Tab-separated table of C-alpha atoms in Angstrom:
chain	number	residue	atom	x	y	z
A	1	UNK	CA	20.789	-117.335	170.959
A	2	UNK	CA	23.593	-117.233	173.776
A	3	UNK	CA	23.184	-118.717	177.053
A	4	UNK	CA	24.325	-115.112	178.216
A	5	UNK	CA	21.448	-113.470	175.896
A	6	UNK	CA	18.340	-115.698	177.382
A	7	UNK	CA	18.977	-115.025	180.566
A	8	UNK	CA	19.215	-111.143	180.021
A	9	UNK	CA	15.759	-112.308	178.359
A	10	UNK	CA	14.437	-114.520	181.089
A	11	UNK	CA	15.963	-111.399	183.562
A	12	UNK	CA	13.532	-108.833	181.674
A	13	UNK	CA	10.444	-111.270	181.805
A	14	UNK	CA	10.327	-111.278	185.406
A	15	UNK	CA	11.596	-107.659	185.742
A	16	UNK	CA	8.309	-106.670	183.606
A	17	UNK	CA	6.452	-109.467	185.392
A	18	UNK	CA	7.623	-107.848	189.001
A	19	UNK	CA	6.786	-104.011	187.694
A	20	UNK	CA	3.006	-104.952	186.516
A	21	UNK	CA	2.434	-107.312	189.867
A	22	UNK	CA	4.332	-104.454	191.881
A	23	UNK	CA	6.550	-107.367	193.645
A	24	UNK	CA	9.885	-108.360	193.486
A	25	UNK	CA	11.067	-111.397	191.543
A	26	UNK	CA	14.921	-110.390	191.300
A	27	UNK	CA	16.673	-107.240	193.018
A	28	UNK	CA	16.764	-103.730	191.863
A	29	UNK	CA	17.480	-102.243	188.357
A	30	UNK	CA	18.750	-99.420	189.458
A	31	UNK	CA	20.230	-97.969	192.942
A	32	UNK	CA	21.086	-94.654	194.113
A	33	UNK	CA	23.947	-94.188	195.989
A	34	UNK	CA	24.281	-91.456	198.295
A	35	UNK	CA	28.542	-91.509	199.287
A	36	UNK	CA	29.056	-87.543	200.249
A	37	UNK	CA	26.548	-85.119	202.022
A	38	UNK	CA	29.099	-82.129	201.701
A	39	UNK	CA	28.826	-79.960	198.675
A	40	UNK	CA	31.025	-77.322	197.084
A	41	UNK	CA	28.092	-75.030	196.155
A	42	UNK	CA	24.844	-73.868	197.815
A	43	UNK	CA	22.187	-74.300	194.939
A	44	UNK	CA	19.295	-72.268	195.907
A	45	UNK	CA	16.521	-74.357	195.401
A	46	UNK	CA	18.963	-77.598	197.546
A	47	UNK	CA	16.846	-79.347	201.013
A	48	UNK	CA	20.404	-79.659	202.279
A	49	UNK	CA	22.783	-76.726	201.549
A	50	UNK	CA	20.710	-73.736	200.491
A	51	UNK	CA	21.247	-70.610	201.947
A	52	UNK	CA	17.498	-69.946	202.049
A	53	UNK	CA	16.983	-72.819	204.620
A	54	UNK	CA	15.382	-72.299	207.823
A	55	UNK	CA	17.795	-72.603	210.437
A	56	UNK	CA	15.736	-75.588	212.057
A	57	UNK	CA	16.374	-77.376	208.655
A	58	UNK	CA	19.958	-76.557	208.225
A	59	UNK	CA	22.175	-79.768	208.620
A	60	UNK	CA	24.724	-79.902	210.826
A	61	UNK	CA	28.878	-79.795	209.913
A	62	UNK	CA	29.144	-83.194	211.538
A	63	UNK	CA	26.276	-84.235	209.129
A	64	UNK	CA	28.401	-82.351	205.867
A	65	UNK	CA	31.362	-84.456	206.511
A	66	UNK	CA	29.808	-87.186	206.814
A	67	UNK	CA	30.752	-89.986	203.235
A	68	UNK	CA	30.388	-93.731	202.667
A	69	UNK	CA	32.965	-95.675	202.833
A	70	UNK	CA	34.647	-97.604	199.671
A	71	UNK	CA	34.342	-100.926	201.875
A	72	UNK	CA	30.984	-100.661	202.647
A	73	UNK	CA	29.631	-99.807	199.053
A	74	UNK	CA	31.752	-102.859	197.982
A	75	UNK	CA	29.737	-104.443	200.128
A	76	UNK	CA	26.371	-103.537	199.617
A	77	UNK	CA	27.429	-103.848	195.767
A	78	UNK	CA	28.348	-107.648	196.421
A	79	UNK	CA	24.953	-108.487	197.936
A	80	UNK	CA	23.127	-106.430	195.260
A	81	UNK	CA	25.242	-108.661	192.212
A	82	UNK	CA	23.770	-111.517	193.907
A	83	UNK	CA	20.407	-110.879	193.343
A	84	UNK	CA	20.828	-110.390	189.804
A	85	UNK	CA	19.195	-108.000	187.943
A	86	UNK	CA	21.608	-104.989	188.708
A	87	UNK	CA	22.046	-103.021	186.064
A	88	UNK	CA	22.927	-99.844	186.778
A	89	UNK	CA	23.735	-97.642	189.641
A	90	UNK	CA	23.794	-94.033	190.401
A	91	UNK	CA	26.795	-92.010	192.360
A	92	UNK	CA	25.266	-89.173	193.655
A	93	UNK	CA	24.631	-87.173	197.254
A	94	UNK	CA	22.627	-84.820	199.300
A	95	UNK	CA	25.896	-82.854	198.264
A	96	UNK	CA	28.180	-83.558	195.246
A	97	UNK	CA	29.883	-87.056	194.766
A	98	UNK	CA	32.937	-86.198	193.987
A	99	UNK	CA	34.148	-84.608	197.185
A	100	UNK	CA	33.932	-88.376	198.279
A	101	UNK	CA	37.805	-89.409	196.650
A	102	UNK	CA	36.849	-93.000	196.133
A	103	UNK	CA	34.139	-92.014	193.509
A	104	UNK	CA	36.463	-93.299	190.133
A	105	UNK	CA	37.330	-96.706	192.799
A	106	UNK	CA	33.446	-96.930	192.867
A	107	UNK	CA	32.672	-96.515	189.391
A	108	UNK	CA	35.089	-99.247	188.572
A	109	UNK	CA	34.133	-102.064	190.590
A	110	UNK	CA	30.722	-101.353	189.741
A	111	UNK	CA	32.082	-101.607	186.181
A	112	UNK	CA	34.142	-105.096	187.163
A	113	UNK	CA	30.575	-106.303	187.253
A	114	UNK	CA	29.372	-104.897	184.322
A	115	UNK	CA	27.253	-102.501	186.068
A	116	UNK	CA	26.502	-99.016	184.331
A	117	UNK	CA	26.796	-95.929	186.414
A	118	UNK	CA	25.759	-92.906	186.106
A	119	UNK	CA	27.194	-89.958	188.283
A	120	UNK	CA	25.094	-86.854	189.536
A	121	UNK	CA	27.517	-83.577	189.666
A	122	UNK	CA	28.003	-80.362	189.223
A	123	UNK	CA	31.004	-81.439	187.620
A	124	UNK	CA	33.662	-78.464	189.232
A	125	UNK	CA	35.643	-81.211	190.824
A	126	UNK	CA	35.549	-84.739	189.198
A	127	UNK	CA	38.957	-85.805	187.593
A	128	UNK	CA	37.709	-86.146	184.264
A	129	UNK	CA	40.732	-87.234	182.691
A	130	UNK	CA	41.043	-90.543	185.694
A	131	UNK	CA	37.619	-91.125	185.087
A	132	UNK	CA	37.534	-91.159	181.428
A	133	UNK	CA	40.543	-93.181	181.396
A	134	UNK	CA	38.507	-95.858	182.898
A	135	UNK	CA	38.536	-98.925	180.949
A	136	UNK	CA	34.468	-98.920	180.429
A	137	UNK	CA	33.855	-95.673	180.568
A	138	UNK	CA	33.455	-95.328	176.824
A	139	UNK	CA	31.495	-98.486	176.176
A	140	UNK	CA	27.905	-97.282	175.895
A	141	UNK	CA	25.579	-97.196	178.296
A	142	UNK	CA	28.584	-97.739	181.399
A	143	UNK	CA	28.849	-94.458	182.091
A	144	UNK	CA	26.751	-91.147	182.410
A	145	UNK	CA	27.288	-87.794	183.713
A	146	UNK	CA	24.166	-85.949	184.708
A	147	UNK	CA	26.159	-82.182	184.918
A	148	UNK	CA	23.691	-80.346	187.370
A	149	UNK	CA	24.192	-76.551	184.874
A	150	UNK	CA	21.204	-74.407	185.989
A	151	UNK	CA	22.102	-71.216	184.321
A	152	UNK	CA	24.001	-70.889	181.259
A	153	UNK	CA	25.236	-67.088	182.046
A	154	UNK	CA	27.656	-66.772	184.686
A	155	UNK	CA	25.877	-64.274	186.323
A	156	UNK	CA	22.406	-66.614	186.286
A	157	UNK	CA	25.117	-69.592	187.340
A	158	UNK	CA	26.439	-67.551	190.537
A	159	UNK	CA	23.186	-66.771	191.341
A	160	UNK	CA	21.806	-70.051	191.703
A	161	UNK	CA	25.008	-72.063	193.296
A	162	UNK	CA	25.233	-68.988	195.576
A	163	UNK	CA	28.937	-68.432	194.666
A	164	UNK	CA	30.948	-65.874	193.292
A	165	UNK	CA	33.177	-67.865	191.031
A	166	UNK	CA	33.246	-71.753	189.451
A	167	UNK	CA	31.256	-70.336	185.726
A	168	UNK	CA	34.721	-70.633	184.017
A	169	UNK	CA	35.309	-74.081	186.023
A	170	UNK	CA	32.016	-75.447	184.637
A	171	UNK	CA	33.195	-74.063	181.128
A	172	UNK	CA	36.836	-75.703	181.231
A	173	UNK	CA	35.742	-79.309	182.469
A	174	UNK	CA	32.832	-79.407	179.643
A	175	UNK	CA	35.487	-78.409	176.943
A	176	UNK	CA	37.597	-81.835	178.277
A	177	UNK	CA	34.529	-83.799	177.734
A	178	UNK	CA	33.680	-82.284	174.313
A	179	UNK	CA	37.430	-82.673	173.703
A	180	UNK	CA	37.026	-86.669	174.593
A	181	UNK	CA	33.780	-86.440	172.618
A	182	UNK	CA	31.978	-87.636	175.408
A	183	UNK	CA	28.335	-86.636	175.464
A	184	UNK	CA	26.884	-85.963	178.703
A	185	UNK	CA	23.521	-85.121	179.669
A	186	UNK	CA	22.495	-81.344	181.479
A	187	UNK	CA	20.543	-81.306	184.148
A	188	UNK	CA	18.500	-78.038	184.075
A	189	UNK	CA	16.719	-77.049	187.187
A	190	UNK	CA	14.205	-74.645	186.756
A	191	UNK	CA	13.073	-71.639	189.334
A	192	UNK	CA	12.792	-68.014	189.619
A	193	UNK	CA	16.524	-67.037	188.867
A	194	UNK	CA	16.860	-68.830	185.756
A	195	UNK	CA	13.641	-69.808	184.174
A	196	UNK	CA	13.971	-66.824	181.738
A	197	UNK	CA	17.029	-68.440	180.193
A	198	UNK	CA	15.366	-71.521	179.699
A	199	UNK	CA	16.007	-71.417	175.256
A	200	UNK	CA	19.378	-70.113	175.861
A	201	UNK	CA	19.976	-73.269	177.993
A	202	UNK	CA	18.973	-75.164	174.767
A	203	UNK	CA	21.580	-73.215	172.741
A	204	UNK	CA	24.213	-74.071	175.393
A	205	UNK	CA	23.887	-77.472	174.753
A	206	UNK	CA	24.377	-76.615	171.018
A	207	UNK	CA	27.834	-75.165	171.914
A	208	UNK	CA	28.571	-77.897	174.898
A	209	UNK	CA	27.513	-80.596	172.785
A	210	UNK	CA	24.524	-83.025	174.996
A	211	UNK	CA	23.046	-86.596	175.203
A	212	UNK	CA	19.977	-85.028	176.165
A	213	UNK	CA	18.771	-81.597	179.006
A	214	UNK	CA	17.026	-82.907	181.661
A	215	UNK	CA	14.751	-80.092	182.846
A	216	UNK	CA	13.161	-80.369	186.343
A	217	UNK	CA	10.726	-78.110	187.681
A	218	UNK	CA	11.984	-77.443	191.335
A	219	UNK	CA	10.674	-78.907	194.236
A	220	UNK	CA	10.589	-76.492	196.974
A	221	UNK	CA	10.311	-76.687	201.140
A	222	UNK	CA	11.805	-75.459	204.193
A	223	UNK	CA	12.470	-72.057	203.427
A	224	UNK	CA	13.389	-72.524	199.461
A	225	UNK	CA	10.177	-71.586	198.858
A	226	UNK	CA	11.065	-67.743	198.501
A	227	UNK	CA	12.934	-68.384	195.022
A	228	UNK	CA	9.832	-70.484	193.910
A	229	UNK	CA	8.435	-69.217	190.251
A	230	UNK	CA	5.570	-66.609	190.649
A	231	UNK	CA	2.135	-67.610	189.000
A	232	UNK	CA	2.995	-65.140	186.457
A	233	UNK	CA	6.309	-66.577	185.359
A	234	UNK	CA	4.599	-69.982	185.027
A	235	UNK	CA	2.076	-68.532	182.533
A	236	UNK	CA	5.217	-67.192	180.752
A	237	UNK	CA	6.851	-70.492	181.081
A	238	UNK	CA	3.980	-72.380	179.435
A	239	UNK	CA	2.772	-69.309	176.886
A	240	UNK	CA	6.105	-68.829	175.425
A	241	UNK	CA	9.391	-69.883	176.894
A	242	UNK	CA	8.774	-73.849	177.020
A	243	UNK	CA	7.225	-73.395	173.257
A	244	UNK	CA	10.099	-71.322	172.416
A	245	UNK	CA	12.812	-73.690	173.524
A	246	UNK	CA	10.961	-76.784	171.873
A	247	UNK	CA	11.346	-74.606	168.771
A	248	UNK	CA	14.857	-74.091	169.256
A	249	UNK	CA	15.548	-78.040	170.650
A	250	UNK	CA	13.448	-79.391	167.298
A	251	UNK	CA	16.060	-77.052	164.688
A	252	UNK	CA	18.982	-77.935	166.181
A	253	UNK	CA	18.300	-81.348	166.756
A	254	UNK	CA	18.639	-81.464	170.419
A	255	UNK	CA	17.400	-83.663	172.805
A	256	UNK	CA	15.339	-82.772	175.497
A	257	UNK	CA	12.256	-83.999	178.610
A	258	UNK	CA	9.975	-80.334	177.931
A	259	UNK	CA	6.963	-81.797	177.202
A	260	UNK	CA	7.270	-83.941	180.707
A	261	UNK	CA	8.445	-80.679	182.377
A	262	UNK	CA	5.867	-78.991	181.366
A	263	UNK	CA	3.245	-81.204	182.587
A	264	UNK	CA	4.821	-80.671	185.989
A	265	UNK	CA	3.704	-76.795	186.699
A	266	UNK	CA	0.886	-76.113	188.242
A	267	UNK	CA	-0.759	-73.365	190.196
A	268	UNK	CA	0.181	-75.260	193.288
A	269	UNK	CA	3.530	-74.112	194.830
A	270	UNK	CA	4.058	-77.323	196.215
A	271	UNK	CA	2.704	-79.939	193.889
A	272	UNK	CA	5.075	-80.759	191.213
A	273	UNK	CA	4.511	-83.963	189.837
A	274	UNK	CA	0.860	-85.112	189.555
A	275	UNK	CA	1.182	-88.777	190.860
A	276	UNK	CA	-2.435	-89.797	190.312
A	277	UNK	CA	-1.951	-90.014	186.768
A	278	UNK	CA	0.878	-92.161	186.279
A	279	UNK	CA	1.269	-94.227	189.593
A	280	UNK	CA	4.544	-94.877	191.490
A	281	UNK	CA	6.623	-98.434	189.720
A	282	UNK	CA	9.763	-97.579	191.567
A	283	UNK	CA	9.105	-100.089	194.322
A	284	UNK	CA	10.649	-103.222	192.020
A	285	UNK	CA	12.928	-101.380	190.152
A	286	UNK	CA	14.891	-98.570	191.963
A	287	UNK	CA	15.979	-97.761	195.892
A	288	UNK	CA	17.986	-95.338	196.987
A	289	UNK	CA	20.797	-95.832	200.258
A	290	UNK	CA	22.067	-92.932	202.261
A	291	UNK	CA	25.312	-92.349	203.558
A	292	UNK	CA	24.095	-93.073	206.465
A	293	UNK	CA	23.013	-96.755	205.113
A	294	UNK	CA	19.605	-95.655	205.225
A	295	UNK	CA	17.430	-97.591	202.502
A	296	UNK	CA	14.579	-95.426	200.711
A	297	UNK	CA	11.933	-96.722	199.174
A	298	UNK	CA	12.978	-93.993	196.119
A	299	UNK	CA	14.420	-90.820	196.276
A	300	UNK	CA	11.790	-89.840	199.051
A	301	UNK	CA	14.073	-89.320	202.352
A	302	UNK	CA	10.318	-89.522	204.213
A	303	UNK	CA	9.778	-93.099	202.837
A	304	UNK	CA	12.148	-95.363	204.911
A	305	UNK	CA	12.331	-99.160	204.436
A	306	UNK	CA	15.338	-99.509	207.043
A	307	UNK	CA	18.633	-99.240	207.965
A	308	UNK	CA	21.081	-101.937	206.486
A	309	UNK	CA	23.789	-102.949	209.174
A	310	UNK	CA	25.194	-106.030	210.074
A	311	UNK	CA	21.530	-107.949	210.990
A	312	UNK	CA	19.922	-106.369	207.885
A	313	UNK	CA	21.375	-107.417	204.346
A	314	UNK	CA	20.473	-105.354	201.490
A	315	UNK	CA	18.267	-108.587	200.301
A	316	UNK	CA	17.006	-108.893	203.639
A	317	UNK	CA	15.165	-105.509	203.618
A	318	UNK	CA	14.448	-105.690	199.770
A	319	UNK	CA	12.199	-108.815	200.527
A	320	UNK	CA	11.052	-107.466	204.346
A	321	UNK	CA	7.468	-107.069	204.985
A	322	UNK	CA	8.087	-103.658	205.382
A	323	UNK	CA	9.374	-103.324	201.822
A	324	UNK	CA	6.109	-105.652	200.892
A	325	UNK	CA	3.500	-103.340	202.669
A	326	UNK	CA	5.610	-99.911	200.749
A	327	UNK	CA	4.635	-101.297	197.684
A	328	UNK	CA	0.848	-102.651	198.427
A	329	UNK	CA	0.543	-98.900	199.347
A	330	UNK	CA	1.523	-97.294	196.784
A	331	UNK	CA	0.485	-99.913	193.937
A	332	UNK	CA	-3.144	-98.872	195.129
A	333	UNK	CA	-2.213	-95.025	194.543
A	334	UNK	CA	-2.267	-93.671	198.603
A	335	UNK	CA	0.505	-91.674	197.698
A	336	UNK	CA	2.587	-90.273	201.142
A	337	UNK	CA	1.867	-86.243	200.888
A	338	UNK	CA	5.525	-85.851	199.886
A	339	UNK	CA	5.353	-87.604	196.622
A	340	UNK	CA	3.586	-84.455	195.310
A	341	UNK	CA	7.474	-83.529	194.510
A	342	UNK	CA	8.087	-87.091	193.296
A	343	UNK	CA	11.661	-86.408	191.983
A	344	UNK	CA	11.342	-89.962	189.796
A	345	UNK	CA	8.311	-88.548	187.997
A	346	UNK	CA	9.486	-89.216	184.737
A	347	UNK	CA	11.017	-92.228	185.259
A	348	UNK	CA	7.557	-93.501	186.719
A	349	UNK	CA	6.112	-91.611	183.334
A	350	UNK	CA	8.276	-93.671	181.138
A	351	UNK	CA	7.302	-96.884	182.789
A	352	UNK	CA	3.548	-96.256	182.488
A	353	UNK	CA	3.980	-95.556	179.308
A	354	UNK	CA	5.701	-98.944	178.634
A	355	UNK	CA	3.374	-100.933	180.121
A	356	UNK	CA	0.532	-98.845	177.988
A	357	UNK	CA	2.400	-99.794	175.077
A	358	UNK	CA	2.375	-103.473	176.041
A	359	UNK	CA	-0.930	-103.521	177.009
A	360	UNK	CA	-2.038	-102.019	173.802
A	361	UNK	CA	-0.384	-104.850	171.734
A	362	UNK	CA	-1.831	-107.408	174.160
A	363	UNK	CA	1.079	-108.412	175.889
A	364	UNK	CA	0.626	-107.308	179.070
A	365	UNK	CA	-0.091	-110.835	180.089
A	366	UNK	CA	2.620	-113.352	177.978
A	367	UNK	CA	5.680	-111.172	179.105
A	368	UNK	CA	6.995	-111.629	175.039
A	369	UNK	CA	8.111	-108.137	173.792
A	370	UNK	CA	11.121	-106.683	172.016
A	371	UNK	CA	12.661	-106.202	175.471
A	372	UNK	CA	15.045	-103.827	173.395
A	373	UNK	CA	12.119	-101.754	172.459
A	374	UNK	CA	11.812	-100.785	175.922
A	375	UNK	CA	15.463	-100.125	177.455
């Protein structure tokens, strides 16, 4: 064994060893960047850019044009090397990354430092050919696109971005990645518009070849609520799309999260992910920053741990008492009303899981696993 290879080993001892004692022992896995708040589409079911938002909840223009700057993610990125365990980060935004034009510039320092990233778009405007030219972005695991699709028709597609045109767009940048044989992963948002195409979106990914389809059940507030799925088109969901579209997934060999998505429908309107039977892990292994250099506990923008500036380091506020009492909190289950629509459900799924797993081979307690066994 390498030195390099035990201390990826020793790394994922006290990563596991942080998750099960809900404490940190080195920094983050994973972090969520936030570097643009303006978007190029108004996706129906969006907290930020909907057009069914109440006006109290709209944001303002000044807010839109507001993106983080290429020195300060540098920076943050610098501190978060240093505490080791960084392994990958996420480019996203409460709009779409790519209107921010450092986004490739971001994906390769991260890459200088053998971070993976993963980027969050709807895809109409990245420079696939620049970022694909990147010098890791065809070693596996550095880079991911997560292409936010949500209709597979372009009259479904217009619906739900709220635009009249960009179908074809989608169409023409998927063809360069199938071109580069580059396998990204759809991102299928589910409510009332498009929930009918849901094994069509399956036999998209036939024809625009996918890693995997994400589906997510939308979570719904401030005046998104009106496109929410009726209690009759969740019974349809559950009686016969969702089986249908497993049936169609399972022939053609595609990968996909149903049975998770399914689990998240309920009768409730609101409730979308049911917490209380998984638990929340994400306090040692993810955070999420705004573009505003806010730092969230996880994707919650109600769950605040502070605002890093030039008294507050990024390892200052990851090992604050604040940060401490966040995760006492929710290790003991008193969930924050808001993580009914816990949008890291399934990664909090996947970790319970893990740690079931261990704990049924009785290693929940001697931290020796096949680490690789659970990547």
């Amino acid at each position: 064994m390498t030195d390099g290879q035990a201390d990826k080993i020793n790394l994922q001892k006290l990563r596991w060893k942080g998750v099960r004692e809900h404490q940190p022992f080195i920094g983050p896995h994973t972090v969520h960047f936030d570097i643009a708040n303006g978007c190029n589409v108004r996706c129906t079911t969006c907290w930020h850019h909907s057009p069914h938002l109440l006006p109290v909840h709209s944001p303002s223009s000044a807010w839109k044009r507001k993106q983080m700057e290429y020195s300060t993610f540098c920076k943050i990125m610098d501190d978060l090397v240093e505490l080791q365990g960084l392994q990958q980060i996420i480019l996203s935004g409460m709009g779409d990354p790519s209107l921010n034009s450092s986004l490739i510039d971001m994906v390769e320092y991260a890459h200088r430092h053998h971070v993976g990233v993963t980027i969050i778009t709807n895809l109409l405007q990245v420079d696939l050919p620049r970022l694909l030219s990147s010098p890791l972005s065809r070693t596996d695991g550095m880079l991911n696109l997560l292409v936010s699709v949500c209709g597979v028709t372009s009259d479904v597609w217009n619906a739900f971005h709220s635009a009249s045109s960009g179908f074809d767009k989608l169409l023409g940048q998927l063809d360069i990645l199938k071109q580069a044989n580059f396998l990204p992963k759809h991102v299928q948002v589910i409510n009332s518009q498009n929930y009918h195409e849901l094994d069509q979106m399956v036999r998209f990914a036939k024809t625009w070849p996918a890693k995997r389809i994400n589906f997510k059940y939308a979570s719904l507030k401030n005046g998104t609520e009106s496109i929410a799925l009726s209690p009759q088109e969740k019974r349809e969901l559950k009686l016969e799309l969702i089986p249908r579209a497993q049936a169609v997934a399972a022939f053609n060999e595609i990968d996909t999260d149903l049975v998770a998505f399914n689990s998240q429908i309920s009768d409730d309107d609101f409730r979308t992910a049911p917490m209380e039977t998984v638990g929340c892990y994400m306090g040692t292994v993810y955070c999420r920053i705004t573009v505003d250099l806010e730092l969230l506990y996880c994707c919650n923008t109600e769950v605040s741990v502070g605002f890093l500036d030039q008294e507050h380091s990024f390892r200052a506020l990851w090992l604050s008492d604040r940060y401490r009492e966040l995760r006492e909190k929710l290790a003991r289950k008193d969930f924050f009303e808001s993580c009914q629509q816990c949008g890291k459900f399934k990664q909090n799924l996947k970790w319970s899981q893990k740690i079931g797993a261990l704990r049924a081979k009785g290693l929940v307690s001697t931290y020796t696993f096949d680490e690789a066994e659970y990547e």
